[in-house]
Amino acid sequence: MSHNSSDRIVSALREWIASAPAGARLPSTRALVSRFEASPVTVQKALRTLTGQGVIESRPGVGTFVREARAALPQDYGWQTAALGTPQHRLPTVTPALRTAPNDVIALHAGYPDKELLPGRLVRTALARASRSEAALRRTPAAGLPDLQSWFASELASYVPTKSTPPAASDVVVLPGSQSGLSTLFRSLVGAGRPLLIESPSYWGAILAAAQVGVELVPIPAGPEGPDPEELARVFSRTGARAFYGQPNYANPSGAQWSADRAGLVLDVVREHGAFLIEDDWAHDFGITTDAVPLAARDHEGHVVYLRSLTKSVSPAIRVAALIARGPARDRILADTGAQAMYVSGVLQQAALDVVTQPAWGTHQRGLRGQLAARRDLLVDALREHTPAAHLEFVPSGGLNLWVRLPDATDLTQLARDCEARGVIVATGDEWFPAEPAGRYLRLNYAGPNPGAFPEAARIIAAALGG
Amino acid sequence: MSHNSSDRIVSALREWIASAPAGARLPSTRALVSRFEASPVTVQKALRTLTGQGVIESRPGVGTFVREARAALPQDYGWQTAALGTPQHRLPTVTPALRTAPNDVIALHAGYPDKELLPGRLVRTALARASRSEAALRRTPAAGLPDLQSWFASELASYVPTKSTPPAASDVVVLPGSQSGLSTLFRSLVGAGRPLLIESPSYWGAILAAAQVGVELVPIPAGPEGPDPEELARVFSRTGARAFYGQPNYANPSGAQWSADRAGLVLDVVREHGAFLIEDDWAHDFGITTDAVPLAARDHEGHVVYLRSLTKSVSPAIRVAALIARGPARDRILADTGAQAMYVSGVLQQAALDVVTQPAWGTHQRGLRGQLAARRDLLVDALREHTPAAHLEFVPSGGLNLWVRLPDATDLTQLARDCEARGVIVATGDEWFPAEPAGRYLRLNYAGPNPGAFPEAARIIAAALGG
């Protein structure tokens, strides 16, 4: 659409408004159309933007006027310090991995795939269809749109061995994104002040949600094959913990996938300790040389609580995820999501269901596999060629990231600053450790930036390391 | 669209599938088109629904097959009872006011306006436009879409006296609905185990969020003019509380609007005690004979934290709300929403902004005022004529509900059951009391059901009361 053209009018009018007295009348739409050689639609859009920004106001039937500009006096909010007290749980305000970056840098830090890896046409069509459907004006049940619950259940059921009981649609609770699912799980299954076992390193969003809820994290070392089952058993016994948070497929940040044997041993330990395994299958759609088979498919006694998100693979604007749990755990989860969010937008649920039930979704997923493989290999090659000091412990068989070890003497903060000064943004690994980091790492996202820039990025990291 | 037609095919095929052996092949799409005299699009839609329900699976290039039906064995999840322990904060699973009701009853219990009171055409157009925009495939900043932040700030600024400092766009945090805003506020400004003052009666969603967070509610009696400032001051002093949750405009459930004088006195008490007033302006768009002037507009020292939702007035599918706060409180709020939800769907934010910046939104709001007035008056008249035992303390000047007092001897549970047996669903008042109810009440929503049924509903309530 005429996005740029409307922006141009907004800028020009803002300049004029800045020097105009409060209450001054803007030229008529017709006059603006002719002055800016733009369509009436574009001019109206610009006026709506300026109204939204609070700099003009329209009085129907009279005209559009410059709003009274009011001086913003510096205020003293010091009294709040006493009222707020010390926070019960300290949270970081801005997380580097969520930073938005300007277009002219190579952004290796983000946790999302590039727009070109998304099923853009499917998403737009599905949203347009949902806008015409009943879902656009209706409230949905607290646990989710029944057809979407069915879809999540049947996706997981497709991995369940024939003789076992597959999950039912009623085991599914739809969520406004998986981050809120993490808080819900930690509140419902663990609770403030109680221990939660977690792989180390692990997803910073889970570490953040744990801080918000106030659960006590107990790190379990995890290698390329998964967490060590003996260590897990020892820590369960020692702490009396009743839950373990893990990512069996393409763990964020390391990219590790638990082997089938290891997964079986971990599940046995969890069962023996009468505990829950919170399986975060965030990368379900991002397999490259293997498939992400949910560990939840091997559990029939309600030990595994399964978290599956569509946000990263469908679109960041489709904030839809699901929790699949059985027994009393499911009831407690639903009570928490109800108190937290009441229900999820029906438009987003309808659009998500539409996307994942189109035949073209399968085609898209097959294409994505190839694109991720190519991008991953390009970044691996670039690092091997240009950044010999960066050590890649293994090449992940899925996911979006490489987890690169640096020399122990590396000053990560300085490195990140040096890289940024040269036009590359990296995420330093410390954020992914629930306690002290076990080494100096970078997490490099190969799915976000333009792969053509990988060699240059690798050279810049090497230069910063060498400097 | 061919919604009914596709449903008909789904039903017919489900019957056939129920009697078919696992692995049986479904007739080709062409054969189904001819058998059901439907279009290929309709048949494909039915097949997608069945795939989503997990009863069939398609193998590309081969055909569509009946999935193996697996017997659901009853499972024993008793071990979870020990793992979960006693909940730290007990939550109800289903809230009567959120119950979905069949079409053939008169549903006076719900908290939402009827679809015909929503700006349906504006919402659909806005969603369709958003589906074509950048917002459909992009992540938005944690605090919200900048233009939407500006709009929320400028709406509140329009009530701020000329000499005072208006809120800035950066004071706004966009939320996925106001319910999550309540939990965020209670966590960030109060904290588990600490006291929060609340009007009695008050919104059940706030009582629920308080239970989830574990704050200790301290009720403040509130009449048609608002809460009693002297009682408020006494309770602030006695408890050391640092926050008060209130609804100055058209409180849910009572419909009370604080008088300007009373609001000033309440704000003085809050200031004197170095406390926060959490202003829930849920009914901002539902004024009838008065306007909802935010109390936040009279505060320049960061004492009032303002919660404004668009979900009820724009569409239940547009889960978008905002918190406006200043100073360190705003930082703490943003840290919590980041940990809880990361960010809000850009499609919903873009669509919400589109709706509220259209000139037709103003037209819609003026029409809504008249419709609410007519509906309110019809229900008031019906109750006065047919339900003399129901006492209406005052006719609210805005909002969606009447708050009706019943004789003290009324058995509310029995009454609700008797009404429902006669085809009327009512919400009993007990849920709106943070502690013991001060009397027997019903909350009757005049914005939801067909107003033509109000006399019949009033007669049925009278019959149930008399029986």
XYZ file of N, CA, C and O in Angstrom, chain A residues 93-112 204 413 415-421 423-428 431-432 443 445, chain B residues 139-142 342-343:
180
model
N 14.748 -5.858 32.757
C 13.739 -5.125 31.986
C 13.845 -5.443 30.497
O 12.860 -5.704 29.836
N 15.035 -5.410 29.968
C 15.198 -5.631 28.532
C 16.111 -6.831 28.325
O 17.157 -6.935 28.953
N 15.703 -7.753 27.497
C 16.531 -8.909 27.237
C 17.215 -8.722 25.892
O 16.545 -8.482 24.896
N 18.546 -8.838 25.877
C 19.277 -8.604 24.625
C 18.725 -9.403 23.445
O 18.654 -8.905 22.334
N 18.279 -10.655 23.681
C 17.815 -11.476 22.555
C 16.535 -10.935 21.928
O 16.156 -11.339 20.839
N 15.834 -10.026 22.623
C 14.616 -9.441 22.068
C 14.860 -8.063 21.462
O 13.951 -7.446 20.936
N 16.109 -7.579 21.543
C 16.413 -6.240 21.019
C 16.059 -6.132 19.551
O 16.364 -7.019 18.758
N 15.429 -5.035 19.176
C 15.227 -4.822 17.752
C 16.474 -4.121 17.223
O 17.080 -3.294 17.893
N 16.876 -4.501 16.007
C 18.127 -3.999 15.462
C 17.846 -3.183 14.208
O 16.892 -3.451 13.493
N 18.675 -2.165 13.949
C 18.508 -1.427 12.695
C 18.782 -2.340 11.494
O 19.398 -3.399 11.625
N 18.289 -1.910 10.317
C 18.391 -2.760 9.127
C 19.810 -2.949 8.612
O 20.097 -3.912 7.916
N 20.710 -2.008 8.940
C 22.027 -2.048 8.301
C 23.058 -2.826 9.112
O 24.237 -2.757 8.838
N 22.626 -3.563 10.138
C 23.579 -4.398 10.864
C 23.272 -5.859 10.583
O 22.201 -6.199 10.079
N 24.224 -6.730 10.886
C 24.024 -8.165 10.753
C 23.594 -8.662 12.131
O 24.390 -8.677 13.069
N 22.307 -9.024 12.247
C 21.745 -9.328 13.563
C 21.728 -10.833 13.784
O 20.851 -11.538 13.310
N 22.745 -11.309 14.493
C 22.847 -12.746 14.779
C 22.273 -13.071 16.157
O 22.383 -14.190 16.630
N 21.662 -12.072 16.811
C 21.295 -12.240 18.222
C 19.857 -12.708 18.431
O 19.535 -13.242 19.475
N 18.994 -12.483 17.428
C 17.558 -12.641 17.691
C 17.145 -14.113 17.748
O 17.855 -14.997 17.277
N 15.983 -14.375 18.322
C 15.524 -15.748 18.482
C 14.486 -16.155 17.455
O 13.888 -17.226 17.573
N 14.273 -15.320 16.444
C 13.195 -15.578 15.485
C 13.746 -15.813 14.081
O 14.781 -15.272 13.737
N 16.502 -18.712 27.977
C 16.463 -17.576 28.900
C 15.025 -17.189 29.250
O 14.761 -16.670 30.343
N 31.339 -9.140 27.291
C 30.716 -7.820 27.180
C 31.497 -6.959 26.195
O 30.927 -6.295 25.325
N 33.510 -8.075 23.870
C 33.391 -8.682 22.538
C 32.104 -8.225 21.859
O 32.109 -7.824 20.686
N 30.978 -8.272 22.608
C 29.698 -7.879 22.027
C 29.763 -6.414 21.582
O 29.265 -6.047 20.512
N 30.416 -5.582 22.404
C 30.524 -4.163 22.079
C 31.391 -3.951 20.835
O 31.044 -3.186 19.937
N 32.494 -4.690 20.762
C 33.387 -4.561 19.598
C 32.684 -5.035 18.323
O 32.833 -4.437 17.258
N 31.945 -6.142 18.423
C 31.220 -6.648 17.250
C 30.198 -5.608 16.798
O 30.062 -5.324 15.604
N 29.477 -5.043 17.765
C 28.425 -4.099 17.412
C 29.012 -2.858 16.741
O 28.443 -2.329 15.788
N 30.182 -2.430 17.225
C 30.834 -1.267 16.617
C 31.195 -1.560 15.159
O 31.273 -0.650 14.334
N 29.287 -3.564 13.292
C 28.066 -3.847 12.524
C 27.500 -5.247 12.691
O 26.684 -5.680 11.877
N 27.907 -5.970 13.727
C 27.357 -7.303 13.958
C 26.813 -7.367 15.388
O 27.529 -7.036 16.335
N 25.552 -7.784 15.546
C 25.013 -7.948 16.899
C 25.001 -9.430 17.252
O 24.492 -10.260 16.496
N 25.620 -9.763 18.380
C 25.647 -11.155 18.841
C 25.002 -11.246 20.222
O 24.931 -10.257 20.953
N 24.499 -12.432 20.536
C 23.954 -12.673 21.876
C 25.002 -13.431 22.670
O 25.435 -14.515 22.258
N 25.413 -12.845 23.794
C 26.411 -13.531 24.619
C 25.725 -14.629 25.418
O 24.571 -14.489 25.815
N 23.350 -15.383 29.395
C 21.921 -15.336 29.713
C 21.246 -16.690 29.710
O 20.123 -16.814 30.171
N 21.871 -17.686 29.092
C 21.234 -18.995 28.972
C 21.613 -19.936 30.111
O 21.223 -21.078 30.111
N 25.570 -17.332 21.175
C 24.518 -18.011 20.432
C 24.317 -17.236 19.139
O 24.025 -16.041 19.153
N 22.319 -16.943 15.598
C 21.108 -17.346 14.894
C 21.368 -17.342 13.387
O 21.643 -16.297 12.808
N 7.364 -9.078 14.634
C 7.307 -8.982 16.079
C 7.218 -7.509 16.457
O 7.817 -6.662 15.793
N 6.489 -7.192 17.527
C 6.360 -5.801 17.953
C 7.173 -5.601 19.224
O 7.482 -6.559 19.917
N 7.516 -4.349 19.549
C 8.269 -4.097 20.788
C 7.475 -4.544 22.014
O 6.238 -4.583 21.981
N 8.200 -4.852 23.092
C 7.576 -5.380 24.308
C 6.503 -4.433 24.862
O 5.467 -4.888 25.352
N 5.950 -11.444 26.815
C 6.951 -10.937 25.877
C 6.445 -9.772 25.037
O 6.990 -8.698 25.099
N 5.385 -9.996 24.241
C 4.826 -8.906 23.435
C 3.438 -9.331 22.973
O 3.066 -10.497 23.080
